[in-house]
Short mmCIF file of N, CA and C in Angstrom, two decimals:
data_model
loop_
_atom_site.label_atom_id
_atom_site.label_comp_id
_atom_site.label_asym_id
_atom_site.label_seq_id
_atom_site.Cartn_x
_atom_site.Cartn_y
_atom_site.Cartn_z
N MET O 798 -12.40 10.75 -13.27
CA MET O 798 -12.29 9.67 -14.22
C MET O 798 -13.41 9.80 -15.24
N ASN O 799 -13.07 9.74 -16.50
CA ASN O 799 -14.06 9.76 -17.56
C ASN O 799 -14.59 8.34 -17.72
N GLU O 800 -15.75 8.07 -17.12
CA GLU O 800 -16.29 6.72 -17.07
C GLU O 800 -16.56 6.15 -18.46
N GLY O 801 -17.06 6.97 -19.35
CA GLY O 801 -17.35 6.52 -20.71
C GLY O 801 -16.09 6.06 -21.44
N ARG O 802 -15.03 6.82 -21.30
CA ARG O 802 -13.76 6.44 -21.96
C ARG O 802 -13.19 5.16 -21.37
N VAL O 803 -13.27 5.04 -20.05
CA VAL O 803 -12.76 3.82 -19.40
C VAL O 803 -13.54 2.61 -19.90
N MET O 804 -14.86 2.71 -19.92
CA MET O 804 -15.68 1.57 -20.36
C MET O 804 -15.41 1.23 -21.83
N GLU O 805 -15.23 2.25 -22.66
CA GLU O 805 -14.92 2.00 -24.08
C GLU O 805 -13.55 1.33 -24.21
N ALA O 806 -12.59 1.76 -23.43
CA ALA O 806 -11.25 1.14 -23.47
C ALA O 806 -11.31 -0.33 -23.06
N ILE O 807 -12.09 -0.65 -22.05
CA ILE O 807 -12.23 -2.04 -21.61
C ILE O 807 -12.89 -2.86 -22.71
N LYS O 808 -13.89 -2.30 -23.35
CA LYS O 808 -14.55 -2.99 -24.45
C LYS O 808 -13.56 -3.28 -25.58
N ILE O 809 -12.72 -2.32 -25.89
CA ILE O 809 -11.71 -2.51 -26.94
C ILE O 809 -10.73 -3.61 -26.54
N ILE O 810 -10.30 -3.61 -25.28
CA ILE O 810 -9.38 -4.65 -24.81
C ILE O 810 -10.03 -6.02 -24.95
N LEU O 811 -11.30 -6.15 -24.56
CA LEU O 811 -12.00 -7.42 -24.70
C LEU O 811 -12.02 -7.87 -26.16
N GLU O 812 -12.30 -6.95 -27.05
CA GLU O 812 -12.30 -7.30 -28.48
C GLU O 812 -10.91 -7.72 -28.95
N GLU O 813 -9.90 -7.01 -28.51
CA GLU O 813 -8.52 -7.29 -28.97
C GLU O 813 -7.97 -8.62 -28.46
N ILE O 814 -8.51 -9.13 -27.33
CA ILE O 814 -8.05 -10.44 -26.86
C ILE O 814 -8.92 -11.56 -27.42
N GLY O 815 -9.84 -11.21 -28.34
CA GLY O 815 -10.64 -12.21 -29.03
C GLY O 815 -11.98 -12.49 -28.41
N GLU O 816 -12.42 -11.68 -27.48
CA GLU O 816 -13.71 -11.87 -26.84
C GLU O 816 -14.79 -11.04 -27.54
N ASP O 817 -16.02 -11.43 -27.29
CA ASP O 817 -17.17 -10.69 -27.78
C ASP O 817 -17.75 -9.90 -26.61
N PRO O 818 -17.52 -8.59 -26.55
CA PRO O 818 -18.00 -7.81 -25.41
C PRO O 818 -19.53 -7.75 -25.32
N ASN O 819 -20.23 -8.25 -26.33
CA ASN O 819 -21.69 -8.24 -26.31
C ASN O 819 -22.28 -9.56 -25.83
N ARG O 820 -21.43 -10.54 -25.55
CA ARG O 820 -21.99 -11.81 -25.05
C ARG O 820 -22.46 -11.61 -23.62
N GLU O 821 -23.38 -12.47 -23.20
CA GLU O 821 -24.07 -12.29 -21.92
C GLU O 821 -23.14 -12.04 -20.74
N GLY O 822 -22.11 -12.85 -20.59
CA GLY O 822 -21.22 -12.73 -19.43
C GLY O 822 -20.34 -11.50 -19.44
N LEU O 823 -20.20 -10.85 -20.59
CA LEU O 823 -19.30 -9.69 -20.71
C LEU O 823 -20.01 -8.36 -20.91
N LYS O 824 -21.32 -8.37 -21.13
CA LYS O 824 -22.04 -7.13 -21.42
C LYS O 824 -21.80 -6.04 -20.38
N GLU O 825 -21.80 -6.41 -19.12
CA GLU O 825 -21.63 -5.43 -18.04
C GLU O 825 -20.19 -5.31 -17.55
N THR O 826 -19.29 -6.08 -18.15
CA THR O 826 -17.89 -6.08 -17.68
C THR O 826 -17.24 -4.70 -17.78
N PRO O 827 -17.38 -3.95 -18.86
CA PRO O 827 -16.76 -2.63 -18.88
C PRO O 827 -17.20 -1.74 -17.71
N LYS O 828 -18.48 -1.79 -17.36
CA LYS O 828 -18.97 -0.99 -16.24
C LYS O 828 -18.42 -1.52 -14.92
N ARG O 829 -18.39 -2.84 -14.76
CA ARG O 829 -17.84 -3.42 -13.53
C ARG O 829 -16.37 -3.06 -13.36
N VAL O 830 -15.60 -3.14 -14.43
CA VAL O 830 -14.17 -2.81 -14.36
C VAL O 830 -13.99 -1.32 -14.04
N MET O 831 -14.80 -0.46 -14.65
CA MET O 831 -14.71 0.97 -14.35
C MET O 831 -14.98 1.22 -12.87
N ASN O 832 -16.00 0.56 -12.30
CA ASN O 832 -16.29 0.71 -10.87
C ASN O 832 -15.16 0.15 -10.01
N LEU O 833 -14.58 -0.96 -10.44
CA LEU O 833 -13.42 -1.52 -9.75
C LEU O 833 -12.28 -0.52 -9.72
N PHE O 834 -11.99 0.10 -10.86
CA PHE O 834 -10.90 1.08 -10.93
C PHE O 834 -11.16 2.24 -9.98
N LYS O 835 -12.40 2.71 -9.92
CA LYS O 835 -12.72 3.81 -9.00
C LYS O 835 -12.44 3.40 -7.56
N GLU O 836 -12.75 2.15 -7.23
CA GLU O 836 -12.55 1.67 -5.87
C GLU O 836 -11.06 1.44 -5.55
N ILE O 837 -10.35 0.71 -6.40
CA ILE O 837 -8.99 0.32 -6.03
C ILE O 837 -7.94 1.39 -6.32
N TYR O 838 -8.27 2.37 -7.14
CA TYR O 838 -7.32 3.46 -7.39
C TYR O 838 -7.84 4.78 -6.82
N GLY O 839 -8.74 4.68 -5.87
CA GLY O 839 -9.43 5.85 -5.33
C GLY O 839 -8.57 6.84 -4.58
N HIS O 840 -7.34 6.50 -4.24
CA HIS O 840 -6.49 7.43 -3.51
C HIS O 840 -5.39 8.04 -4.38
N THR O 841 -5.41 7.73 -5.67
CA THR O 841 -4.43 8.32 -6.57
C THR O 841 -4.57 9.84 -6.51
N GLY O 842 -3.47 10.51 -6.25
CA GLY O 842 -3.48 11.97 -6.18
C GLY O 842 -3.83 12.53 -4.82
N ILE O 843 -4.21 11.69 -3.87
CA ILE O 843 -4.52 12.17 -2.52
C ILE O 843 -3.28 12.03 -1.66
N ASN O 844 -2.86 13.11 -1.05
CA ASN O 844 -1.65 13.12 -0.24
C ASN O 844 -1.82 12.20 0.97
N PRO O 845 -0.91 11.22 1.15
CA PRO O 845 -1.02 10.31 2.30
C PRO O 845 -0.99 11.04 3.64
N ASN O 846 -0.34 12.19 3.72
CA ASN O 846 -0.26 12.94 4.97
C ASN O 846 -1.64 13.31 5.51
N GLU O 847 -2.62 13.43 4.61
CA GLU O 847 -3.98 13.80 5.03
C GLU O 847 -4.59 12.77 5.97
N GLU O 848 -4.11 11.54 5.92
CA GLU O 848 -4.66 10.49 6.79
C GLU O 848 -4.20 10.64 8.23
N LEU O 849 -3.18 11.47 8.47
CA LEU O 849 -2.61 11.62 9.81
C LEU O 849 -2.94 12.97 10.43
N ASN O 850 -4.12 13.48 10.16
CA ASN O 850 -4.49 14.81 10.64
C ASN O 850 -4.88 14.85 12.11
N THR O 851 -5.19 13.71 12.71
CA THR O 851 -5.55 13.69 14.13
C THR O 851 -4.31 13.33 14.94
N VAL O 852 -3.65 14.36 15.47
CA VAL O 852 -2.40 14.19 16.22
C VAL O 852 -2.64 14.66 17.64
N PHE O 853 -2.06 13.92 18.59
CA PHE O 853 -2.21 14.25 20.01
C PHE O 853 -0.85 14.51 20.64
N SER O 854 -0.81 15.46 21.55
CA SER O 854 0.41 15.69 22.34
C SER O 854 0.49 14.58 23.38
N GLU O 855 1.65 13.97 23.46
CA GLU O 855 1.85 12.87 24.41
C GLU O 855 3.34 12.72 24.67
N GLU O 856 3.68 12.53 25.92
CA GLU O 856 5.09 12.42 26.31
C GLU O 856 5.63 10.99 26.25
N HIS O 857 4.91 10.07 25.68
CA HIS O 857 5.38 8.69 25.53
C HIS O 857 6.64 8.71 24.66
N ASP O 858 7.71 8.07 25.14
CA ASP O 858 8.97 8.13 24.38
C ASP O 858 9.53 6.75 24.05
N GLU O 859 8.69 5.73 24.14
CA GLU O 859 9.10 4.37 23.76
C GLU O 859 8.47 4.03 22.41
N MET O 860 8.98 3.00 21.77
CA MET O 860 8.54 2.60 20.45
C MET O 860 7.06 2.21 20.45
N VAL O 861 6.36 2.66 19.41
CA VAL O 861 4.98 2.26 19.14
C VAL O 861 5.04 1.39 17.89
N VAL O 862 4.47 0.19 17.97
CA VAL O 862 4.50 -0.74 16.84
C VAL O 862 3.08 -1.16 16.49
N VAL O 863 2.76 -1.04 15.21
CA VAL O 863 1.51 -1.58 14.68
C VAL O 863 1.93 -2.55 13.58
N LYS O 864 1.56 -3.81 13.75
CA LYS O 864 2.02 -4.82 12.79
C LYS O 864 0.85 -5.52 12.11
N ASP O 865 1.20 -6.20 11.04
CA ASP O 865 0.23 -7.03 10.31
C ASP O 865 -0.95 -6.24 9.76
N ILE O 866 -0.70 -5.05 9.24
CA ILE O 866 -1.75 -4.27 8.59
C ILE O 866 -1.90 -4.82 7.17
N PRO O 867 -3.02 -5.46 6.85
CA PRO O 867 -3.17 -6.03 5.51
C PRO O 867 -3.40 -4.94 4.46
N PHE O 868 -2.94 -5.23 3.25
CA PHE O 868 -3.15 -4.29 2.14
C PHE O 868 -3.18 -5.06 0.83
N HIS O 869 -3.67 -4.41 -0.19
CA HIS O 869 -3.52 -4.86 -1.58
C HIS O 869 -3.29 -3.64 -2.42
N SER O 870 -2.46 -3.79 -3.44
CA SER O 870 -2.14 -2.69 -4.33
C SER O 870 -2.00 -3.25 -5.73
N THR O 871 -1.57 -2.39 -6.66
CA THR O 871 -1.42 -2.81 -8.06
C THR O 871 -0.06 -2.39 -8.59
N CYS O 872 0.65 -3.36 -9.14
CA CYS O 872 1.96 -3.12 -9.75
C CYS O 872 1.80 -2.22 -10.98
N GLU O 873 2.55 -1.15 -11.02
CA GLU O 873 2.44 -0.23 -12.15
C GLU O 873 3.10 -0.77 -13.41
N HIS O 874 3.89 -1.83 -13.28
CA HIS O 874 4.56 -2.38 -14.46
C HIS O 874 3.69 -3.35 -15.25
N HIS O 875 2.81 -4.10 -14.53
CA HIS O 875 2.01 -5.12 -15.20
C HIS O 875 0.50 -4.96 -14.97
N LEU O 876 0.11 -4.01 -14.13
CA LEU O 876 -1.30 -3.80 -13.76
C LEU O 876 -1.89 -5.07 -13.14
N ILE O 877 -1.07 -5.75 -12.33
CA ILE O 877 -1.48 -6.95 -11.62
C ILE O 877 -1.32 -6.68 -10.13
N PRO O 878 -2.21 -7.22 -9.29
CA PRO O 878 -2.13 -6.96 -7.85
C PRO O 878 -0.88 -7.50 -7.16
N PHE O 879 -0.52 -6.82 -6.08
CA PHE O 879 0.36 -7.38 -5.07
C PHE O 879 -0.30 -7.10 -3.72
N PHE O 880 -0.03 -7.97 -2.76
CA PHE O 880 -0.74 -7.86 -1.49
C PHE O 880 0.12 -8.44 -0.38
N GLY O 881 -0.17 -8.02 0.83
CA GLY O 881 0.59 -8.52 1.97
C GLY O 881 0.27 -7.77 3.24
N LYS O 882 1.34 -7.54 4.04
CA LYS O 882 1.17 -6.87 5.32
C LYS O 882 2.24 -5.81 5.51
N VAL O 883 1.83 -4.76 6.22
CA VAL O 883 2.72 -3.64 6.55
C VAL O 883 2.92 -3.65 8.06
N HIS O 884 4.16 -3.37 8.47
CA HIS O 884 4.52 -3.26 9.88
C HIS O 884 5.15 -1.88 10.07
N ILE O 885 4.67 -1.13 11.06
CA ILE O 885 5.13 0.24 11.29
C ILE O 885 5.59 0.38 12.73
N GLY O 886 6.74 1.01 12.92
CA GLY O 886 7.20 1.36 14.25
C GLY O 886 7.67 2.81 14.25
N TYR O 887 7.37 3.52 15.33
CA TYR O 887 7.91 4.87 15.45
C TYR O 887 8.14 5.20 16.92
N ILE O 888 9.06 6.12 17.15
CA ILE O 888 9.34 6.59 18.49
C ILE O 888 8.87 8.04 18.56
N PRO O 889 7.81 8.29 19.34
CA PRO O 889 7.24 9.64 19.39
C PRO O 889 8.23 10.68 19.90
N ASN O 890 7.98 11.89 19.48
CA ASN O 890 8.77 13.04 19.91
C ASN O 890 7.79 14.12 20.39
N GLY O 891 6.91 13.72 21.33
CA GLY O 891 5.92 14.65 21.86
C GLY O 891 4.58 14.58 21.16
N LYS O 892 4.47 13.81 20.05
CA LYS O 892 3.21 13.70 19.31
C LYS O 892 2.97 12.24 18.94
N ILE O 893 1.71 11.83 19.06
CA ILE O 893 1.28 10.52 18.59
C ILE O 893 0.08 10.70 17.67
N VAL O 894 -0.25 9.64 16.99
CA VAL O 894 -1.41 9.65 16.11
C VAL O 894 -2.32 8.50 16.52
N GLY O 895 -3.63 8.68 16.34
CA GLY O 895 -4.55 7.57 16.60
C GLY O 895 -4.14 6.36 15.79
N LEU O 896 -4.15 5.19 16.41
CA LEU O 896 -3.65 3.98 15.75
C LEU O 896 -4.39 3.65 14.46
N SER O 897 -5.69 3.93 14.41
CA SER O 897 -6.43 3.65 13.18
C SER O 897 -5.93 4.51 12.02
N LYS O 898 -5.33 5.64 12.35
CA LYS O 898 -4.82 6.52 11.29
C LYS O 898 -3.67 5.86 10.54
N LEU O 899 -2.90 5.01 11.23
CA LEU O 899 -1.82 4.29 10.54
C LEU O 899 -2.40 3.28 9.57
N HIS O 900 -3.51 2.66 9.94
CA HIS O 900 -4.22 1.76 9.01
C HIS O 900 -4.72 2.54 7.80
N ARG O 901 -5.27 3.73 8.07
CA ARG O 901 -5.76 4.57 6.97
C ARG O 901 -4.61 5.02 6.06
N LEU O 902 -3.47 5.28 6.66
CA LEU O 902 -2.30 5.66 5.87
C LEU O 902 -1.91 4.53 4.93
N VAL O 903 -1.89 3.30 5.42
CA VAL O 903 -1.58 2.15 4.57
C VAL O 903 -2.62 2.03 3.46
N GLU O 904 -3.88 2.19 3.80
CA GLU O 904 -4.95 2.13 2.80
C GLU O 904 -4.73 3.19 1.72
N ASN O 905 -4.41 4.41 2.14
CA ASN O 905 -4.18 5.50 1.19
C ASN O 905 -3.02 5.19 0.26
N THR O 906 -1.91 4.77 0.82
CA THR O 906 -0.72 4.56 -0.01
C THR O 906 -0.84 3.34 -0.91
N SER O 907 -1.71 2.40 -0.55
CA SER O 907 -1.83 1.19 -1.36
C SER O 907 -2.82 1.34 -2.50
N ARG O 908 -3.72 2.29 -2.45
CA ARG O 908 -4.78 2.42 -3.45
C ARG O 908 -4.35 3.29 -4.63
N ARG O 909 -3.33 2.79 -5.34
CA ARG O 909 -2.80 3.50 -6.51
C ARG O 909 -1.89 2.55 -7.27
N LEU O 910 -1.56 2.89 -8.50
CA LEU O 910 -0.54 2.14 -9.26
C LEU O 910 0.82 2.51 -8.71
N GLN O 911 1.68 1.50 -8.48
CA GLN O 911 2.96 1.81 -7.86
C GLN O 911 3.87 0.60 -7.82
N VAL O 912 5.03 0.81 -7.21
CA VAL O 912 5.94 -0.27 -6.86
C VAL O 912 6.00 -0.35 -5.34
N GLN O 913 6.29 -1.52 -4.82
CA GLN O 913 6.31 -1.73 -3.38
C GLN O 913 7.31 -0.83 -2.68
N GLU O 914 8.45 -0.61 -3.30
CA GLU O 914 9.47 0.23 -2.69
C GLU O 914 8.96 1.65 -2.45
N ARG O 915 8.23 2.21 -3.41
CA ARG O 915 7.68 3.56 -3.26
C ARG O 915 6.64 3.61 -2.16
N MET O 916 5.78 2.59 -2.10
CA MET O 916 4.76 2.55 -1.07
C MET O 916 5.40 2.54 0.32
N THR O 917 6.44 1.74 0.49
CA THR O 917 7.13 1.64 1.78
C THR O 917 7.67 3.00 2.19
N THR O 918 8.31 3.68 1.26
CA THR O 918 8.87 5.00 1.54
C THR O 918 7.79 6.04 1.80
N MET O 919 6.68 5.98 1.04
CA MET O 919 5.59 6.94 1.24
C MET O 919 5.04 6.86 2.66
N ILE O 920 4.93 5.65 3.18
CA ILE O 920 4.39 5.46 4.54
C ILE O 920 5.33 6.11 5.55
N SER O 921 6.62 5.82 5.46
CA SER O 921 7.55 6.38 6.45
C SER O 921 7.67 7.89 6.32
N LYS O 922 7.69 8.41 5.10
CA LYS O 922 7.80 9.87 4.90
C LYS O 922 6.58 10.60 5.46
N ALA O 923 5.38 10.02 5.29
CA ALA O 923 4.17 10.67 5.81
C ALA O 923 4.23 10.76 7.33
N ILE O 924 4.71 9.71 7.98
CA ILE O 924 4.81 9.72 9.45
C ILE O 924 5.83 10.76 9.89
N VAL O 925 6.96 10.84 9.20
CA VAL O 925 7.98 11.85 9.53
C VAL O 925 7.40 13.25 9.34
N ASP O 926 6.73 13.48 8.23
CA ASP O 926 6.18 14.80 7.92
C ASP O 926 5.15 15.27 8.95
N LYS O 927 4.28 14.35 9.42
CA LYS O 927 3.20 14.75 10.31
C LYS O 927 3.54 14.70 11.79
N LEU O 928 4.44 13.78 12.19
CA LEU O 928 4.71 13.59 13.62
C LEU O 928 6.09 14.04 14.07
N SER O 929 7.01 14.21 13.13
CA SER O 929 8.41 14.53 13.47
C SER O 929 8.92 13.61 14.58
N PRO O 930 8.76 12.29 14.41
CA PRO O 930 9.18 11.38 15.47
C PRO O 930 10.70 11.32 15.58
N LYS O 931 11.17 10.73 16.68
CA LYS O 931 12.62 10.50 16.81
C LYS O 931 13.09 9.51 15.76
N GLY O 932 12.19 8.63 15.35
CA GLY O 932 12.51 7.67 14.30
C GLY O 932 11.27 6.92 13.85
N VAL O 933 11.34 6.39 12.64
CA VAL O 933 10.26 5.58 12.09
C VAL O 933 10.89 4.46 11.27
N ILE O 934 10.24 3.30 11.32
CA ILE O 934 10.66 2.16 10.51
C ILE O 934 9.42 1.50 9.94
N VAL O 935 9.50 1.12 8.68
CA VAL O 935 8.38 0.47 8.00
C VAL O 935 8.93 -0.75 7.26
N VAL O 936 8.24 -1.87 7.41
CA VAL O 936 8.56 -3.09 6.68
C VAL O 936 7.29 -3.54 5.97
N VAL O 937 7.43 -3.84 4.68
CA VAL O 937 6.30 -4.33 3.89
C VAL O 937 6.67 -5.69 3.32
N ASN O 938 5.83 -6.68 3.57
CA ASN O 938 5.98 -8.02 3.00
C ASN O 938 4.83 -8.23 2.02
N ALA O 939 5.15 -8.64 0.79
CA ALA O 939 4.08 -8.77 -0.20
C ALA O 939 4.38 -9.87 -1.20
N GLU O 940 3.29 -10.48 -1.65
CA GLU O 940 3.36 -11.40 -2.78
C GLU O 940 2.87 -10.64 -4.01
N HIS O 941 3.63 -10.76 -5.08
CA HIS O 941 3.33 -10.07 -6.33
C HIS O 941 2.78 -11.07 -7.34
N LEU O 942 1.56 -10.85 -7.80
CA LEU O 942 0.99 -11.77 -8.76
C LEU O 942 1.70 -11.70 -10.11
N CYS O 943 2.46 -10.64 -10.37
CA CYS O 943 3.25 -10.60 -11.61
C CYS O 943 4.39 -11.62 -11.56
N ILE O 944 4.73 -12.10 -10.37
CA ILE O 944 5.71 -13.17 -10.21
C ILE O 944 4.98 -14.52 -10.11
N SER O 945 3.85 -14.55 -9.43
CA SER O 945 3.12 -15.79 -9.20
C SER O 945 2.35 -16.28 -10.43
N MET O 946 1.74 -15.36 -11.18
CA MET O 946 0.85 -15.73 -12.29
C MET O 946 1.50 -15.73 -13.66
N ARG O 947 2.55 -14.97 -13.84
CA ARG O 947 3.15 -14.81 -15.16
C ARG O 947 4.66 -14.90 -15.03
N GLY O 948 5.35 -14.81 -16.15
CA GLY O 948 6.81 -14.82 -16.11
C GLY O 948 7.34 -16.08 -15.46
N ILE O 949 8.00 -15.94 -14.35
CA ILE O 949 8.65 -17.06 -13.67
C ILE O 949 7.67 -18.00 -12.97
N LYS O 950 6.47 -17.52 -12.67
CA LYS O 950 5.38 -18.32 -12.08
C LYS O 950 5.81 -19.03 -10.80
N LYS O 951 6.24 -18.28 -9.82
CA LYS O 951 6.66 -18.83 -8.53
C LYS O 951 5.69 -18.40 -7.44
N LEU O 952 4.74 -19.27 -7.14
CA LEU O 952 3.75 -19.00 -6.10
C LEU O 952 4.40 -18.91 -4.73
N GLY O 953 3.93 -17.96 -3.93
CA GLY O 953 4.37 -17.86 -2.55
C GLY O 953 5.65 -17.09 -2.31
N SER O 954 6.28 -16.61 -3.34
CA SER O 954 7.49 -15.80 -3.17
C SER O 954 7.12 -14.46 -2.55
N ILE O 955 7.81 -14.08 -1.48
CA ILE O 955 7.51 -12.83 -0.76
C ILE O 955 8.64 -11.84 -0.96
N THR O 956 8.28 -10.61 -1.26
CA THR O 956 9.24 -9.52 -1.35
C THR O 956 9.11 -8.66 -0.10
N THR O 957 10.25 -8.32 0.51
CA THR O 957 10.25 -7.50 1.72
C THR O 957 11.01 -6.22 1.43
N THR O 958 10.38 -5.08 1.75
CA THR O 958 11.03 -3.79 1.60
C THR O 958 11.06 -3.08 2.94
N PHE O 959 12.07 -2.23 3.12
CA PHE O 959 12.31 -1.54 4.38
C PHE O 959 12.47 -0.04 4.12
N SER O 960 12.05 0.74 5.08
CA SER O 960 12.34 2.17 5.07
C SER O 960 12.53 2.61 6.52
N SER O 961 13.63 3.29 6.79
CA SER O 961 13.87 3.77 8.16
C SER O 961 14.34 5.21 8.12
N GLU O 962 13.95 5.95 9.14
CA GLU O 962 14.30 7.36 9.27
C GLU O 962 14.71 7.63 10.71
N GLY O 963 15.45 8.70 10.92
CA GLY O 963 15.82 9.12 12.27
C GLY O 963 16.67 8.09 12.98
N VAL O 964 16.36 7.84 14.25
CA VAL O 964 17.20 6.98 15.07
C VAL O 964 17.23 5.53 14.57
N PHE O 965 16.25 5.12 13.79
CA PHE O 965 16.27 3.76 13.25
C PHE O 965 17.28 3.58 12.12
N LYS O 966 17.68 4.69 11.53
CA LYS O 966 18.56 4.62 10.36
C LYS O 966 19.85 3.87 10.66
N ASN O 967 20.47 4.15 11.81
CA ASN O 967 21.78 3.57 12.10
C ASN O 967 21.87 2.79 13.40
N ASP O 968 20.78 2.69 14.14
CA ASP O 968 20.82 2.00 15.43
C ASP O 968 20.33 0.56 15.26
N ILE O 969 21.26 -0.36 15.14
CA ILE O 969 20.92 -1.76 14.90
C ILE O 969 20.14 -2.35 16.07
N ASN O 970 20.39 -1.89 17.30
CA ASN O 970 19.65 -2.40 18.45
C ASN O 970 18.18 -2.02 18.38
N LEU O 971 17.89 -0.77 17.99
CA LEU O 971 16.49 -0.36 17.82
C LEU O 971 15.82 -1.15 16.71
N LYS O 972 16.55 -1.31 15.60
CA LYS O 972 15.99 -2.11 14.50
C LYS O 972 15.69 -3.52 14.97
N ASN O 973 16.61 -4.12 15.70
CA ASN O 973 16.39 -5.48 16.19
C ASN O 973 15.21 -5.55 17.15
N ASP O 974 15.03 -4.52 17.99
CA ASP O 974 13.86 -4.48 18.88
C ASP O 974 12.57 -4.48 18.05
N PHE O 975 12.57 -3.68 16.99
CA PHE O 975 11.40 -3.63 16.11
C PHE O 975 11.18 -4.97 15.43
N TYR O 976 12.25 -5.54 14.86
CA TYR O 976 12.13 -6.84 14.17
C TYR O 976 11.63 -7.91 15.14
N HIS O 977 12.09 -7.85 16.38
CA HIS O 977 11.63 -8.81 17.37
C HIS O 977 10.13 -8.60 17.64
N ALA O 978 9.69 -7.36 17.71
CA ALA O 978 8.29 -7.06 17.97
C ALA O 978 7.39 -7.58 16.84
N ILE O 979 7.88 -7.54 15.61
CA ILE O 979 7.07 -8.03 14.50
C ILE O 979 7.46 -9.46 14.12
N LYS O 980 8.48 -10.00 14.79
CA LYS O 980 8.96 -11.37 14.57
C LYS O 980 9.39 -11.59 13.14
N LEU O 981 10.24 -10.70 12.65
CA LEU O 981 10.78 -10.82 11.29
C LEU O 981 12.01 -11.68 11.28
#
């Protein structure tokens, strides 16, 4: 990231919305925003599969569910945050991953400009690519500030996206077991 260009762009935006970027409260804002961008978009370009590098051989063949993984991301259409929880289920096929790695995967996929649908798919595809499970299912629930703060201005509206692979794709009983585990 070219920090100087980012800070200059923020200064220009402040001027264009009628602010004085030299006033006391805004003098350091371009630098603060540049640092914010480095933090919240820090995984742009980093392959989510890299978060799942610690894999263990294990004969467990029942569903593994990790639910309520909190995240925040940024809508690529309005550059406004969306946030919520991710729920992941997979059925191992001889390989498992450390549970914290699924949290890291969510962190990786959320730290970029995107749409919720893409993030949901990225999570399930990374698990398929690294673990080759019998199946994977991902549900993401999120509130989008582009709906809450602007446009229709409906606070509390939740968007839910789904992605399923393998045995979850067509087995309604497995899906229902997962939904019951996360109480959807």
